[in-house]
Tab-separated table of C-alpha atoms in Angstrom:
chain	number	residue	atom	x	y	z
A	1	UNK	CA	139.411	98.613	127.130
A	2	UNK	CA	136.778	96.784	125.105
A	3	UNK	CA	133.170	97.535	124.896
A	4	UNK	CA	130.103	95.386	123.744
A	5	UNK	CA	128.070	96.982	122.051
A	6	UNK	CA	124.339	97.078	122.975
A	7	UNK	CA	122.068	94.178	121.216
A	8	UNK	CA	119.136	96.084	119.882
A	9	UNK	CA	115.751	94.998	121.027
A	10	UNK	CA	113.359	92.914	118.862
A	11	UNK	CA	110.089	94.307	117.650
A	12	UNK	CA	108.347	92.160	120.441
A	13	UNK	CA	110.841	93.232	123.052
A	14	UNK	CA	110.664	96.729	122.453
A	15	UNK	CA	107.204	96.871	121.824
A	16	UNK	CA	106.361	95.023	125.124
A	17	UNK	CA	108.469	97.184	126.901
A	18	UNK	CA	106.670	100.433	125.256
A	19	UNK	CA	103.332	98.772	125.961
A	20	UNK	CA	103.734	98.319	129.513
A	21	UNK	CA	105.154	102.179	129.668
A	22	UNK	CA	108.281	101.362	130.539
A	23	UNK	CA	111.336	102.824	128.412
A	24	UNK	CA	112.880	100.284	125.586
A	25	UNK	CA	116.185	100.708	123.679
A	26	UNK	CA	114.318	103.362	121.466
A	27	UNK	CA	110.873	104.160	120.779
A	28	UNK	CA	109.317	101.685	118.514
A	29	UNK	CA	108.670	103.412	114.768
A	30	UNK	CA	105.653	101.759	112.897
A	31	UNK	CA	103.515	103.114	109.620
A	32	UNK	CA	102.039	102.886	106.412
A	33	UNK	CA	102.764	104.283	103.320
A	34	UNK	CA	100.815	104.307	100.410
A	35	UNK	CA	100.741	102.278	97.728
A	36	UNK	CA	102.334	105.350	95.676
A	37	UNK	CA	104.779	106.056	98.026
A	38	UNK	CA	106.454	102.812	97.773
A	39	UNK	CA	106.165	103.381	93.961
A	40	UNK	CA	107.922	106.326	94.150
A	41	UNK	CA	110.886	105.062	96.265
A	42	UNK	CA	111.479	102.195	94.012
A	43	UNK	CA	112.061	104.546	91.368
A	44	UNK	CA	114.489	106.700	93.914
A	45	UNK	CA	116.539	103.574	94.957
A	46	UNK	CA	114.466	101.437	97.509
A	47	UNK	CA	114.920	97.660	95.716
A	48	UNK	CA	112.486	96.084	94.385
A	49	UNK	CA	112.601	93.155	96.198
A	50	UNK	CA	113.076	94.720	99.812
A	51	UNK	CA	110.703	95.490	102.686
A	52	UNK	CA	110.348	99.269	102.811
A	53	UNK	CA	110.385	98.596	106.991
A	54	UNK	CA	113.336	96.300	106.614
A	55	UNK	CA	115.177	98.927	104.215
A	56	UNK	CA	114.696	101.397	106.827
A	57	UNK	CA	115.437	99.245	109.761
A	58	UNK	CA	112.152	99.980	111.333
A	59	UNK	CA	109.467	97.686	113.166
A	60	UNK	CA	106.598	95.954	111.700
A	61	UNK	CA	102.999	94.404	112.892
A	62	UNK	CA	102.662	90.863	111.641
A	63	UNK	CA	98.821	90.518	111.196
A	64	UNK	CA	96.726	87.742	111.522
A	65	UNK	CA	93.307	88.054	110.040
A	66	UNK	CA	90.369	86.681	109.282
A	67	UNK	CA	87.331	87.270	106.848
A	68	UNK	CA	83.616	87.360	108.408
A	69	UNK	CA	82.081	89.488	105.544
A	70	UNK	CA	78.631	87.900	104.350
A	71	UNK	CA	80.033	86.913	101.218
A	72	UNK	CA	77.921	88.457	98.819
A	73	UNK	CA	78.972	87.585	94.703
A	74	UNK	CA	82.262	89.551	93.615
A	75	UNK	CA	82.156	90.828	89.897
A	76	UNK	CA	82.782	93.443	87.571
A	77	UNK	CA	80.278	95.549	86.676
A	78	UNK	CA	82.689	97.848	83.890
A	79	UNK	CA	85.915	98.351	83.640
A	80	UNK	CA	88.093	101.082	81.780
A	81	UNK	CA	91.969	101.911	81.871
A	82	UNK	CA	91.102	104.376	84.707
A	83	UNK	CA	88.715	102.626	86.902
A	84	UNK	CA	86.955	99.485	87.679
A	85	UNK	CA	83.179	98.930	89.571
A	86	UNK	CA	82.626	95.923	90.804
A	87	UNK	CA	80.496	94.431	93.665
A	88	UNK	CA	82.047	93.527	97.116
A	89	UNK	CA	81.488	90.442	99.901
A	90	UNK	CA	79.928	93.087	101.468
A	91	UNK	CA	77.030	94.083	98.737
A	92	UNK	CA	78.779	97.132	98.010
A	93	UNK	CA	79.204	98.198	94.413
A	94	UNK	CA	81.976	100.692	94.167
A	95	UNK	CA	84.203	102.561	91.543
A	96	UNK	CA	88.045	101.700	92.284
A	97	UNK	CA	90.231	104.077	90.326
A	98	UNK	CA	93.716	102.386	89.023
A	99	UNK	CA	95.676	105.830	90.435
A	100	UNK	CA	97.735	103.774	92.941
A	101	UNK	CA	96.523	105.785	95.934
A	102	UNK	CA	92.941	106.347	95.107
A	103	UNK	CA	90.008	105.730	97.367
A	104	UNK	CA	86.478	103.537	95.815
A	105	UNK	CA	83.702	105.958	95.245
A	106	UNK	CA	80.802	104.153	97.047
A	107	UNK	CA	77.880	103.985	93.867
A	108	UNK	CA	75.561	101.140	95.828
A	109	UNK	CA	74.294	99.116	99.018
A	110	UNK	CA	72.533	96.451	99.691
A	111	UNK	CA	72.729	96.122	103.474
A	112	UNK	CA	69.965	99.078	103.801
A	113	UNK	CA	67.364	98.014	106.426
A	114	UNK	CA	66.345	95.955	108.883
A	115	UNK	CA	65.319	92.865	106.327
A	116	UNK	CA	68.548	93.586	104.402
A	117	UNK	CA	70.508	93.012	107.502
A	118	UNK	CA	69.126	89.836	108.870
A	119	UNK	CA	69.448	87.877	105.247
A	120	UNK	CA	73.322	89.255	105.606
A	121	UNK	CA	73.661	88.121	109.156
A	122	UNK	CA	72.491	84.579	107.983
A	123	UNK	CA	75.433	84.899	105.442
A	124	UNK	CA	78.241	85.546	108.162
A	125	UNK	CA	78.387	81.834	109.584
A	126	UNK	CA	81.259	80.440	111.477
A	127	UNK	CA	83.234	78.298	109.245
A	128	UNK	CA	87.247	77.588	109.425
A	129	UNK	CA	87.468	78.509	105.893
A	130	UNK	CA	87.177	81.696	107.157
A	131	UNK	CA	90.473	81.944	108.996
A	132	UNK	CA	93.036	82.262	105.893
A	133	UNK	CA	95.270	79.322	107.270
A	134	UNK	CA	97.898	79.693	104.929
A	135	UNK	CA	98.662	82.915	104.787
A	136	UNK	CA	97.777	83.434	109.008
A	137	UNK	CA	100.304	80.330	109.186
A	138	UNK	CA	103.070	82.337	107.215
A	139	UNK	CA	102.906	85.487	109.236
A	140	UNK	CA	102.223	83.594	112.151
A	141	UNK	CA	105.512	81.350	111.696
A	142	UNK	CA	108.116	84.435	110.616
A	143	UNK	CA	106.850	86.281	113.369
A	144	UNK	CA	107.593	84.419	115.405
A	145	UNK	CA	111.255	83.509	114.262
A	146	UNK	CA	111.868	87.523	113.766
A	147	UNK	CA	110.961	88.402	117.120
A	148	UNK	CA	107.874	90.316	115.668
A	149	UNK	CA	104.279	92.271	117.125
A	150	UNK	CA	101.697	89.496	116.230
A	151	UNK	CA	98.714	91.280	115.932
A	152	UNK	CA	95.257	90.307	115.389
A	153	UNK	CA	92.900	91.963	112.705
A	154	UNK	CA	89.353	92.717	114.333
A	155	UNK	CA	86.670	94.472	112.276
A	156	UNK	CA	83.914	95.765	113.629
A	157	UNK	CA	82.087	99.114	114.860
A	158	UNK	CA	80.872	102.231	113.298
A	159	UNK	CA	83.379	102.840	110.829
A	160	UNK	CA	83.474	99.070	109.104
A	161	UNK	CA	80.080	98.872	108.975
A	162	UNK	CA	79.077	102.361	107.751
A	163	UNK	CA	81.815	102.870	105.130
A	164	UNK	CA	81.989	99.101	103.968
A	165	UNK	CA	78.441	97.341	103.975
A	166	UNK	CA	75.683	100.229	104.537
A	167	UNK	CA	76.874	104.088	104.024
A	168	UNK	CA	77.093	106.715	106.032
A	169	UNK	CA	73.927	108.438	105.709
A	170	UNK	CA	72.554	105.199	106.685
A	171	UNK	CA	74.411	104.235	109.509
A	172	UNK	CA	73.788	107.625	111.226
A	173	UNK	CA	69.639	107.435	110.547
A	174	UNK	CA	69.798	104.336	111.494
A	175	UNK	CA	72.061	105.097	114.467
A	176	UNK	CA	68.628	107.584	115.380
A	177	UNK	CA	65.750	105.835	114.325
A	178	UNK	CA	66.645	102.343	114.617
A	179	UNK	CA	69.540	101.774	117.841
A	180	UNK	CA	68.850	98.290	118.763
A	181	UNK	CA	69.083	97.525	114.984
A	182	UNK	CA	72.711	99.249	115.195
A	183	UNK	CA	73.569	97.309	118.380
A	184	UNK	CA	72.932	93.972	116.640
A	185	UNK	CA	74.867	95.580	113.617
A	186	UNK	CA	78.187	95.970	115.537
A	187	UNK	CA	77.869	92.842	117.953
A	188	UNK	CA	77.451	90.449	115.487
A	189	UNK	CA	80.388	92.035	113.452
A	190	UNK	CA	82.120	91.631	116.941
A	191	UNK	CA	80.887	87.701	117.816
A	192	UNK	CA	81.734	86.858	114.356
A	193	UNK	CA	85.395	87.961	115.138
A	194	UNK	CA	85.360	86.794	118.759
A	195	UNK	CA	84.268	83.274	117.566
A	196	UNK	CA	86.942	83.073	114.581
A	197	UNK	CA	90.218	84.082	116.741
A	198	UNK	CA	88.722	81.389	119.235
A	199	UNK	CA	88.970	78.932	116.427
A	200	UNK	CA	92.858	79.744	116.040
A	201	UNK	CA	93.848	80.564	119.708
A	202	UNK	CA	92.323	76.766	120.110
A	203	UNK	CA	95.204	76.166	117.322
A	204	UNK	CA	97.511	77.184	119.289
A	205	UNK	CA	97.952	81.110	118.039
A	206	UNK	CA	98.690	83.495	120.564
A	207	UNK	CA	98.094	87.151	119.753
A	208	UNK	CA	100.371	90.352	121.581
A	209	UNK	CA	97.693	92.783	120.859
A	210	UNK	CA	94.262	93.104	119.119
A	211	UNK	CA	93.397	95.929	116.409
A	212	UNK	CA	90.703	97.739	114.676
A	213	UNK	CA	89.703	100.187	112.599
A	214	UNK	CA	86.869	102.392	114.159
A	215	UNK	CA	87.163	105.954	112.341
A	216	UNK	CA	84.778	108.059	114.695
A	217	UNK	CA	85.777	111.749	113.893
A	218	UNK	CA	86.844	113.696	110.861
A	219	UNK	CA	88.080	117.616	111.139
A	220	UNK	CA	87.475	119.045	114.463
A	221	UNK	CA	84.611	116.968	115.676
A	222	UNK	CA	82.969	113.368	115.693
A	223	UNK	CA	80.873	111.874	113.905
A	224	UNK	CA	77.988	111.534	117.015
A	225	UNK	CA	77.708	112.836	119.933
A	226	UNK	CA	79.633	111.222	123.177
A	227	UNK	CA	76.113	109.830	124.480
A	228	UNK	CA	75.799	108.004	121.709
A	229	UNK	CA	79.226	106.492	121.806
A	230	UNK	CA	78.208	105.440	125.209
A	231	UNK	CA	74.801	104.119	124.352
A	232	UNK	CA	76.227	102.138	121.159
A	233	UNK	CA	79.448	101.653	120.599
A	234	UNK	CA	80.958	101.769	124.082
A	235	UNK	CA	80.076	98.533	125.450
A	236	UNK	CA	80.945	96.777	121.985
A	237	UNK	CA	84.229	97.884	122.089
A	238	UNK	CA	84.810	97.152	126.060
A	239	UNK	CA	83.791	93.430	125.111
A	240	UNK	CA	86.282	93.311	122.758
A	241	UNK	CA	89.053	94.568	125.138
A	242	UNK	CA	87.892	92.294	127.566
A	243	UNK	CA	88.525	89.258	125.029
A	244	UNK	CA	92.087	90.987	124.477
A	245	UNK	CA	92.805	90.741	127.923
A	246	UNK	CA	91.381	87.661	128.971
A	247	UNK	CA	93.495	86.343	125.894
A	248	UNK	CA	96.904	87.977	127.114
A	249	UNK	CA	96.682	90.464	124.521
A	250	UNK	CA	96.758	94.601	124.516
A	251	UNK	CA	93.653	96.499	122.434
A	252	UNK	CA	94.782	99.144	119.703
A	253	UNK	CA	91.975	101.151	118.040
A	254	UNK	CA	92.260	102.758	115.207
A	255	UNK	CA	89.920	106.043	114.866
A	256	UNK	CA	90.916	108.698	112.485
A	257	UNK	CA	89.344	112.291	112.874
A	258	UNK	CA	89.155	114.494	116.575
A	259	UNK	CA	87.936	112.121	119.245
A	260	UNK	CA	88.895	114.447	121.843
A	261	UNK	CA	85.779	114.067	123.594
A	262	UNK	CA	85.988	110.110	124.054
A	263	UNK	CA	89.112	109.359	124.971
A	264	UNK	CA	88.301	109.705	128.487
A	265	UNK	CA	85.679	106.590	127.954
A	266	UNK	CA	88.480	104.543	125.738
A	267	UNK	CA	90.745	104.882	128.848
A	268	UNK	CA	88.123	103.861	131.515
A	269	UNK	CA	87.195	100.702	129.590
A	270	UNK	CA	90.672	99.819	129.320
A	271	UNK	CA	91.993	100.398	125.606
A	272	UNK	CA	95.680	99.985	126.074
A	273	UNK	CA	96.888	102.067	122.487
A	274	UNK	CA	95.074	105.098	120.433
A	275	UNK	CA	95.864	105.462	116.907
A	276	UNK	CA	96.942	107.387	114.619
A	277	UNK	CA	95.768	111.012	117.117
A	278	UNK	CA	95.324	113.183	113.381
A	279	UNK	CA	96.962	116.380	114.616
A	280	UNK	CA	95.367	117.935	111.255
A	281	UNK	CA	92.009	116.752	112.208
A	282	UNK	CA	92.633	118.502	116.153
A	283	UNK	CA	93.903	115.546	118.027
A	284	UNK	CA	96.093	117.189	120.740
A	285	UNK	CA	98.664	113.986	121.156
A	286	UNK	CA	100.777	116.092	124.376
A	287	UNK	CA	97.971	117.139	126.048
A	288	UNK	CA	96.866	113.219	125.853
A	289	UNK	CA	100.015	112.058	127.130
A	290	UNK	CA	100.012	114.653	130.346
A	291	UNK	CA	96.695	113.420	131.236
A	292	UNK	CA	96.316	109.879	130.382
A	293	UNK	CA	100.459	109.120	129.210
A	294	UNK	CA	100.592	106.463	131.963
A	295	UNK	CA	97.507	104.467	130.859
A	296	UNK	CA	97.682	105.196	127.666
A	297	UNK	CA	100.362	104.252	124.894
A	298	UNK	CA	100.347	106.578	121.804
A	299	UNK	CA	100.791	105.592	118.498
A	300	UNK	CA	101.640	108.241	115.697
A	301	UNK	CA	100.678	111.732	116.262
A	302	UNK	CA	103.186	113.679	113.871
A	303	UNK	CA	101.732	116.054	111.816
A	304	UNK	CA	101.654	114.227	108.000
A	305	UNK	CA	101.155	117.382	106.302
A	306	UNK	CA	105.143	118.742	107.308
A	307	UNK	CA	106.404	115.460	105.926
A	308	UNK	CA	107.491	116.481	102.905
A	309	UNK	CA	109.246	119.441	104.465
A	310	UNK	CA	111.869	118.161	105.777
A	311	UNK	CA	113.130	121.701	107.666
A	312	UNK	CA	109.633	121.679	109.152
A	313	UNK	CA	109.157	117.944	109.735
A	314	UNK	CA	112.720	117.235	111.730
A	315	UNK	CA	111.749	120.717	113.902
A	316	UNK	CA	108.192	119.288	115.013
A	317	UNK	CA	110.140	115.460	115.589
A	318	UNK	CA	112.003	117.117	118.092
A	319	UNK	CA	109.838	119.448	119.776
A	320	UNK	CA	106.990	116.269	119.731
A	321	UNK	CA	108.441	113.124	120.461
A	322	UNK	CA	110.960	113.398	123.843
A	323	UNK	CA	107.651	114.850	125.282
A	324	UNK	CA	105.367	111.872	124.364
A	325	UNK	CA	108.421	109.285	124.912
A	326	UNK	CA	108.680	109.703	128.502
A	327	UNK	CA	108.248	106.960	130.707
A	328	UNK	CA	107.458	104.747	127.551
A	329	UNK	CA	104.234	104.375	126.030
A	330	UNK	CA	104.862	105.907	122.959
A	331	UNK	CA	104.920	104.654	119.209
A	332	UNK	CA	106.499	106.692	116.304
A	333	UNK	CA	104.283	107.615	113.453
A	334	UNK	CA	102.690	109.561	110.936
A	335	UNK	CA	99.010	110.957	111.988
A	336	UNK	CA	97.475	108.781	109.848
A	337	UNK	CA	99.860	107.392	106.943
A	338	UNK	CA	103.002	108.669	104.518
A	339	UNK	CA	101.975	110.604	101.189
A	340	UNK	CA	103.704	110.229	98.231
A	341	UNK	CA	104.586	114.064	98.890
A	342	UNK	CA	107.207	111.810	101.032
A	343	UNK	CA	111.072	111.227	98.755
A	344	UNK	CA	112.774	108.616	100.000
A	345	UNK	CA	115.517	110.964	101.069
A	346	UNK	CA	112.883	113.030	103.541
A	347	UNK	CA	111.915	110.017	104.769
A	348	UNK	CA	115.623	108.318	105.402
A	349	UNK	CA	116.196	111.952	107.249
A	350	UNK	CA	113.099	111.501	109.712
A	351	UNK	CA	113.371	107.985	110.144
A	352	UNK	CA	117.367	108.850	110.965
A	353	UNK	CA	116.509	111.822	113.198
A	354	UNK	CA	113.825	109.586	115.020
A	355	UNK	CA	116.283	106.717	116.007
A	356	UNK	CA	118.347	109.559	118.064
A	357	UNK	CA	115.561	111.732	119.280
A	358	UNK	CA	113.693	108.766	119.982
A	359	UNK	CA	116.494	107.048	121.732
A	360	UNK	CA	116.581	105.933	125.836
């Protein structure tokens, strides 16, 4: 007697499956290393001319984006063999280390005040130059032969705007002193978007999900208080899930830290996936799934620290994931991204021990 085997699932298929919280061939298994991660599994036998996702056999966003920054002068200030400062589109002048996973040291703003902000609003026009045709065509075009997640790159809120035109310190005064100021802050960011992924869904793109990066916690807490959230940021990012689903499209946020405290409000306005829930930071990803796991799809979750323990990592896989994999609605990941603390043999092992613990 002969048996066919099972055709596995596309990324799309398996993520729309997942998505709607119904169970796929296997739980979908999407992340990001760093830059010195993939260095060091080139040198342990990843080629250098592979996809680390196709090496592994794992799934992959294909994301379209576009660029609405107010397009201040890029130049460099100084630059050494360990570091570069240079200004930004954004009127930021930072200090990029050459360490391949370093972060900028912020040294400079220009977006500052009220009168700062308006000259840079003027700056963000709407222009189709802005919508990276050839590269949004490319992604756009092997997606869709591949079967893959096309995603569209949003950027707005508290965390763009505070870490990458203004600062922190100011965005939180400001936040105080000066809300309406704020409000126009993050809704122009948001129009800007809205009116630039209009331009290409009038091409003819169609999008399976809208993302962005909104970091609104760090260890244990959040950056404001869940009044404020609700006051400022809430109805920003409800508009934009409202475009998502007017457009046939799920919303994904991205916020880093413990947002504990507003996930209630991200459900109720109808954000469809939560990422990356940093266990380290005192995300509780099962307790999320028991109370909101059929509204609510959850992407990542494992604890990044045990990664390069691979004893301690493949113990918390399976005690973790055939919890948050029930019923679908669950995405396999680190809780934020994968160290270079991560050998390409701990990492063949978890991605491995995933594919059966994460199977239906």
């Amino acid at each position: 007697m002969f048996f066919l085997k099972k055709k596995e699932l596309t990324t799309k298929e398996r993520m729309s499956l997942i998505m709607q919280h119904k169970e796929a061939d296997r739980i979908p298994i999407i992340d990001n290393p760093w830059n010195g991660t993939i260095a060091r599994w080139r040198k342990e036998g990843l080629p250098k001319y592979k996809s680390w996702s196709k090496y592994f056999g794992v799934d992959s966003f294909n994301p379209i984006s576009i660029d609405i920054s107010p397009r201040y002068p890029v130049k460099v200030i100084e630059e050494t063999k360990d570091y570069t400062i240079s200004t930004s589109p954004w009127g930021v002048t930072m200090k990029q280390f050459k360490k391949a996973d370093s972060t900028p040291e912020f040294l400079d703003f220009t977006v500052t005040s009220r009168d700062e902000w308006e000259k840079a609003k003027k700056k963000m026009d709407v222009n189709s130059n802005r919508l990276n045709l050839i590269s949004n065509k490319y992604n756009y075009i092997r997606a869709k032969r591949e079967g893959g997640w096309i995603s569209a790159q949003f950027w707005f809120g508290f965390d763009v705007a505070h870490s990458w035109m203004m600062g922190t310190e100011n965005m939180l005064i400001l936040m105080y002193e000066d809300p309406e100021l704020v409000q126009d802050i993050y809704n122009t960011y948001l129009d800007r978007c809205i009116a630039h992924f209009d331009m290409l869904y009038d091409k003819g793109y169609r999008f399976d999900e809208i993302t962005w990066p909104d970091d609104m916690g760090y260890k244990n807490t959040t950056f404001f208080s869940l009044d404020m959230y609700r006051n400022l940021l809430k109805p920003v990012h409800a508009r934009a899930v409202k475009w998502a689903h007017d457009h046939g499209a799920y919303a994904r946020l991205h916020s880093c830290g413990d947002i504990m405290t507003f996930v209630p409000d991200l459900v109720e306005i109808g954000i469809d996936a939560l990422n990356p829930l940093e266990v380290k930071a005192g995300m509780e990803p099962l307790k999320i799934k028991k109370e909101f796991g059929d509204k609510l799809t959850l992407h990542g979750g494992i604890n990044a620290v045990l990664w390069d323990d691979k004893e301690a990592i493949i113990a918390e896989i399976e005690r973790v994931v055939p919890q948050l994999k029930e019923n679908g609605g669950y995405i396999f990941s680190s809780d934020h991204s994968i160290p270079n603390s991560v050998s390409l043999d701990n990492f063949k092992t978890i991605i491995d021990t995933v594919k059966v613990v994460g199977k239906y």
